[in-house]
Amino acid sequence: MKAKIIGTGSYLPKKILSNLDLERMVETSDEWIVSRTGMKERRIADDNEYPSTMGVEACKLAMMDAKVTPEEIDFIIVATLTPDYIFPSTACLIQESLGLKSAAAIDIQAACTGYLYALSIAKSFIESGVYNNILIVASEKLSSIVDYEDRSTCVLFGDGASAAVVSKNGPGLSVESVCLGADGEQAELLMLPGGGSRNPATQKTVNEKLHYIKMAGNEVFKHAVRRMEAASKQCLDQVQIKEEEVSWLVPHQANKRIIEAIAKRFTHLPSDKIFITVDRYGNTSASSIGIALDELMKTNTVKEGENLLLTAFGSGFTWGASLLKFTRNA
Ligand code: UT7
């Protein structure tokens, strides 16, 4: 028995931050941003929107899509690096808002690979028979940790949420395999230094801007391409599927050039089979492949028996890939 994604949902805040808006904030240009990242705009949460409230909206759509009721959810796993609070978990806040009376709840933190880590945990609980229906959620308010005076990072990130119901029964996307990896040696190349117990908030940490994302972009870029390619190929090997049998690639949306570099290493994948949202939403970290997967499924272009390859990379470093197969009759 394979766990299946039987419903997906996503939520994007209404407010748009365009490249032209950014031109008025820092020394940058639409030309630079588009040519270096492929991004044109990203969404920014309102002051009263949080990862929990955005996650709730994504979950409602995923549960409706899956035709499951709140009472049927056994477990909720939230992947986020911008939780509402350090504690209690964002998962508990969503659990309460949705009335998931019988669900256990936990947050996980695997940065931009969070969706795949959550999927892997859900797959294990379903296939071992512990739970029947699990909500996985990825929700980020990255605008709360971005320095809008730092042009090297502020153009890259956006806010948004995605969710999926992973179940024992039903038609949908069978989770054939999830491959995960990590390398803590590179932790300092992409991090938020302040606010944890090592550098708790003080006037000094605020003055030194330690509560904002710090990234060595160039270095991260190279690792991202290498790790996502390797994870994808490892995942295909594991399920003994050839590259040419992959119908769709749903990659983490950090930079269009990263996606193109990975695509080049998959010689059989035409560009219209690589699902792109980075132009509209920028990098939404853990949420990114979940949002892309939801949008792809809602286009109704995925056909019976087609294979979808998901891959992601993020701070830690963490990375992963997953092979999903679409089956309408299960
Ligand atoms: O989601 C987790 C994973 N994250 C990623 O995978 C992100 C990986 N990194 C990247 O996507 C790219 O490295 C960036 C988009 C962040 C940067 O692109 P790049 O082509 O690597 O540019 P760079 O950092 O090498 O900078 C090139 C130049 C520099 O100027 P000099 O030193 O050549 O004079 C930067 O100061 O571009 C300058 N620059 C900018 N110019 C205009 C950096 N940011 C900007 C900007 N507007 N926003």
PDB file of N, CA, C and O in Angstrom, residues 5 27 36 58 66 121 124 134 150 171 182-183 185 188 191 202 219-220 229 232 242 251 272 283 292:
ATOM      1  N   ILE A   5      -1.547  11.438  -2.078  1.00  0.00           N
ATOM      2  CA  ILE A   5      -2.033  12.820  -1.897  1.00  0.00           C
ATOM      3  C   ILE A   5      -3.404  12.854  -2.562  1.00  0.00           C
ATOM      4  O   ILE A   5      -3.512  12.710  -3.780  1.00  0.00           O
ATOM      5  N   GLU A  27      18.496  49.989  -4.543  1.00  0.00           N
ATOM      6  CA  GLU A  27      19.127  50.220  -5.836  1.00  0.00           C
ATOM      7  C   GLU A  27      19.106  48.923  -6.652  1.00  0.00           C
ATOM      8  O   GLU A  27      19.998  48.077  -6.530  1.00  0.00           O
ATOM      9  N   ARG A  36      18.383  37.834 -13.624  1.00  0.00           N
ATOM     10  CA  ARG A  36      19.115  36.999 -12.656  1.00  0.00           C
ATOM     11  C   ARG A  36      18.247  35.981 -11.928  1.00  0.00           C
ATOM     12  O   ARG A  36      18.754  35.017 -11.374  1.00  0.00           O
ATOM     13  N   ALA A  58      -5.250  27.426   3.073  1.00  0.00           N
ATOM     14  CA  ALA A  58      -4.751  26.369   2.179  1.00  0.00           C
ATOM     15  C   ALA A  58      -5.328  25.007   2.591  1.00  0.00           C
ATOM     16  O   ALA A  58      -5.720  24.195   1.741  1.00  0.00           O
ATOM     17  N   ALA A  66     -10.040  17.000  -1.171  1.00  0.00           N
ATOM     18  CA  ALA A  66      -9.912  15.582  -0.790  1.00  0.00           C
ATOM     19  C   ALA A  66     -11.233  14.988  -0.297  1.00  0.00           C
ATOM     20  O   ALA A  66     -11.328  13.784  -0.098  1.00  0.00           O
ATOM     21  N   ILE A 121       7.359  12.183   6.232  1.00  0.00           N
ATOM     22  CA  ILE A 121       6.854  11.772   7.556  1.00  0.00           C
ATOM     23  C   ILE A 121       5.422  11.229   7.408  1.00  0.00           C
ATOM     24  O   ILE A 121       5.069  10.181   7.953  1.00  0.00           O
ATOM     25  N   SER A 124       5.312   7.765   5.910  1.00  0.00           N
ATOM     26  CA  SER A 124       5.693   6.712   6.861  1.00  0.00           C
ATOM     27  C   SER A 124       4.554   6.378   7.826  1.00  0.00           C
ATOM     28  O   SER A 124       4.287   5.209   8.089  1.00  0.00           O
ATOM     29  N   ILE A 134      -3.611  12.505   6.935  1.00  0.00           N
ATOM     30  CA  ILE A 134      -2.690  13.488   7.506  1.00  0.00           C
ATOM     31  C   ILE A 134      -2.713  14.755   6.654  1.00  0.00           C
ATOM     32  O   ILE A 134      -2.674  14.687   5.426  1.00  0.00           O
ATOM     33  N   ASP A 150      18.235  45.457   2.027  1.00  0.00           N
ATOM     34  CA  ASP A 150      19.297  44.604   1.476  1.00  0.00           C
ATOM     35  C   ASP A 150      18.867  44.086   0.103  1.00  0.00           C
ATOM     36  O   ASP A 150      18.078  43.146  -0.001  1.00  0.00           O
ATOM     37  N   PRO A 171      -8.342   8.132  -4.814  1.00  0.00           N
ATOM     38  CA  PRO A 171      -7.597   8.455  -6.021  1.00  0.00           C
ATOM     39  C   PRO A 171      -6.719   9.672  -5.775  1.00  0.00           C
ATOM     40  O   PRO A 171      -6.985  10.453  -4.869  1.00  0.00           O
ATOM     41  N   ALA A 182      20.770  15.998   3.875  1.00  0.00           N
ATOM     42  CA  ALA A 182      21.132  17.210   4.619  1.00  0.00           C
ATOM     43  C   ALA A 182      22.645  17.288   4.768  1.00  0.00           C
ATOM     44  O   ALA A 182      23.340  16.267   4.715  1.00  0.00           O
ATOM     45  N   ASP A 183      23.158  18.518   4.929  1.00  0.00           N
ATOM     46  CA  ASP A 183      24.583  18.726   5.177  1.00  0.00           C
ATOM     47  C   ASP A 183      24.762  19.972   6.051  1.00  0.00           C
ATOM     48  O   ASP A 183      24.805  21.091   5.547  1.00  0.00           O
ATOM     49  N   GLU A 185      27.226  21.070   7.490  1.00  0.00           N
ATOM     50  CA  GLU A 185      28.507  21.781   7.365  1.00  0.00           C
ATOM     51  C   GLU A 185      28.333  23.147   6.691  1.00  0.00           C
ATOM     52  O   GLU A 185      29.121  24.055   6.876  1.00  0.00           O
ATOM     53  N   GLU A 188      26.022  27.950   7.653  1.00  0.00           N
ATOM     54  CA  GLU A 188      26.146  29.409   7.730  1.00  0.00           C
ATOM     55  C   GLU A 188      25.958  30.128   6.393  1.00  0.00           C
ATOM     56  O   GLU A 188      25.911  31.354   6.350  1.00  0.00           O
ATOM     57  N   MET A 191      21.114  31.595   6.528  1.00  0.00           N
ATOM     58  CA  MET A 191      20.614  31.477   7.905  1.00  0.00           C
ATOM     59  C   MET A 191      19.976  32.758   8.414  1.00  0.00           C
ATOM     60  O   MET A 191      20.093  33.824   7.795  1.00  0.00           O
ATOM     61  N   THR A 202      18.086  41.219  21.526  1.00  0.00           N
ATOM     62  CA  THR A 202      18.526  42.320  22.377  1.00  0.00           C
ATOM     63  C   THR A 202      18.601  43.550  21.475  1.00  0.00           C
ATOM     64  O   THR A 202      18.511  43.428  20.250  1.00  0.00           O
ATOM     65  N   GLU A 219      27.169  30.917  -3.663  1.00  0.00           N
ATOM     66  CA  GLU A 219      27.508  29.580  -3.133  1.00  0.00           C
ATOM     67  C   GLU A 219      26.258  28.702  -3.067  1.00  0.00           C
ATOM     68  O   GLU A 219      26.273  27.538  -3.470  1.00  0.00           O
ATOM     69  N   VAL A 220      25.196  29.300  -2.528  1.00  0.00           N
ATOM     70  CA  VAL A 220      23.951  28.544  -2.366  1.00  0.00           C
ATOM     71  C   VAL A 220      23.452  28.063  -3.739  1.00  0.00           C
ATOM     72  O   VAL A 220      23.007  26.925  -3.887  1.00  0.00           O
ATOM     73  N   GLU A 229      19.662  18.004  -8.497  1.00  0.00           N
ATOM     74  CA  GLU A 229      19.874  17.034  -9.586  1.00  0.00           C
ATOM     75  C   GLU A 229      20.138  15.640  -8.991  1.00  0.00           C
ATOM     76  O   GLU A 229      19.507  14.650  -9.379  1.00  0.00           O
ATOM     77  N   SER A 232      17.072  14.081  -7.310  1.00  0.00           N
ATOM     78  CA  SER A 232      16.080  13.674  -8.312  1.00  0.00           C
ATOM     79  C   SER A 232      16.494  12.346  -8.932  1.00  0.00           C
ATOM     80  O   SER A 232      15.669  11.434  -9.085  1.00  0.00           O
ATOM     81  N   LYS A 242      12.757   5.620 -15.538  1.00  0.00           N
ATOM     82  CA  LYS A 242      13.749   6.313 -16.368  1.00  0.00           C
ATOM     83  C   LYS A 242      13.356   7.780 -16.506  1.00  0.00           C
ATOM     84  O   LYS A 242      12.180   8.133 -16.436  1.00  0.00           O
ATOM     85  N   PRO A 251       9.840  21.861  -9.479  1.00  0.00           N
ATOM     86  CA  PRO A 251      11.013  22.167  -8.652  1.00  0.00           C
ATOM     87  C   PRO A 251      10.751  23.300  -7.664  1.00  0.00           C
ATOM     88  O   PRO A 251       9.819  24.092  -7.854  1.00  0.00           O
ATOM     89  N   ASP A 272       7.873  22.982 -21.416  1.00  0.00           N
ATOM     90  CA  ASP A 272       6.476  23.169 -20.987  1.00  0.00           C
ATOM     91  C   ASP A 272       6.030  22.098 -19.991  1.00  0.00           C
ATOM     92  O   ASP A 272       4.896  22.112 -19.518  1.00  0.00           O
ATOM     93  N   ASN A 283      10.362  33.301  -4.257  1.00  0.00           N
ATOM     94  CA  ASN A 283      10.701  32.138  -3.432  1.00  0.00           C
ATOM     95  C   ASN A 283       9.863  32.162  -2.153  1.00  0.00           C
ATOM     96  O   ASN A 283      10.054  33.026  -1.299  1.00  0.00           O
ATOM     97  N   ALA A 292       3.110  25.203  -6.267  1.00  0.00           N
ATOM     98  CA  ALA A 292       3.260  24.825  -7.680  1.00  0.00           C
ATOM     99  C   ALA A 292       2.485  23.531  -7.972  1.00  0.00           C
ATOM    100  O   ALA A 292       1.779  23.428  -8.985  1.00  0.00           O
TER     101      ALA A 292
END
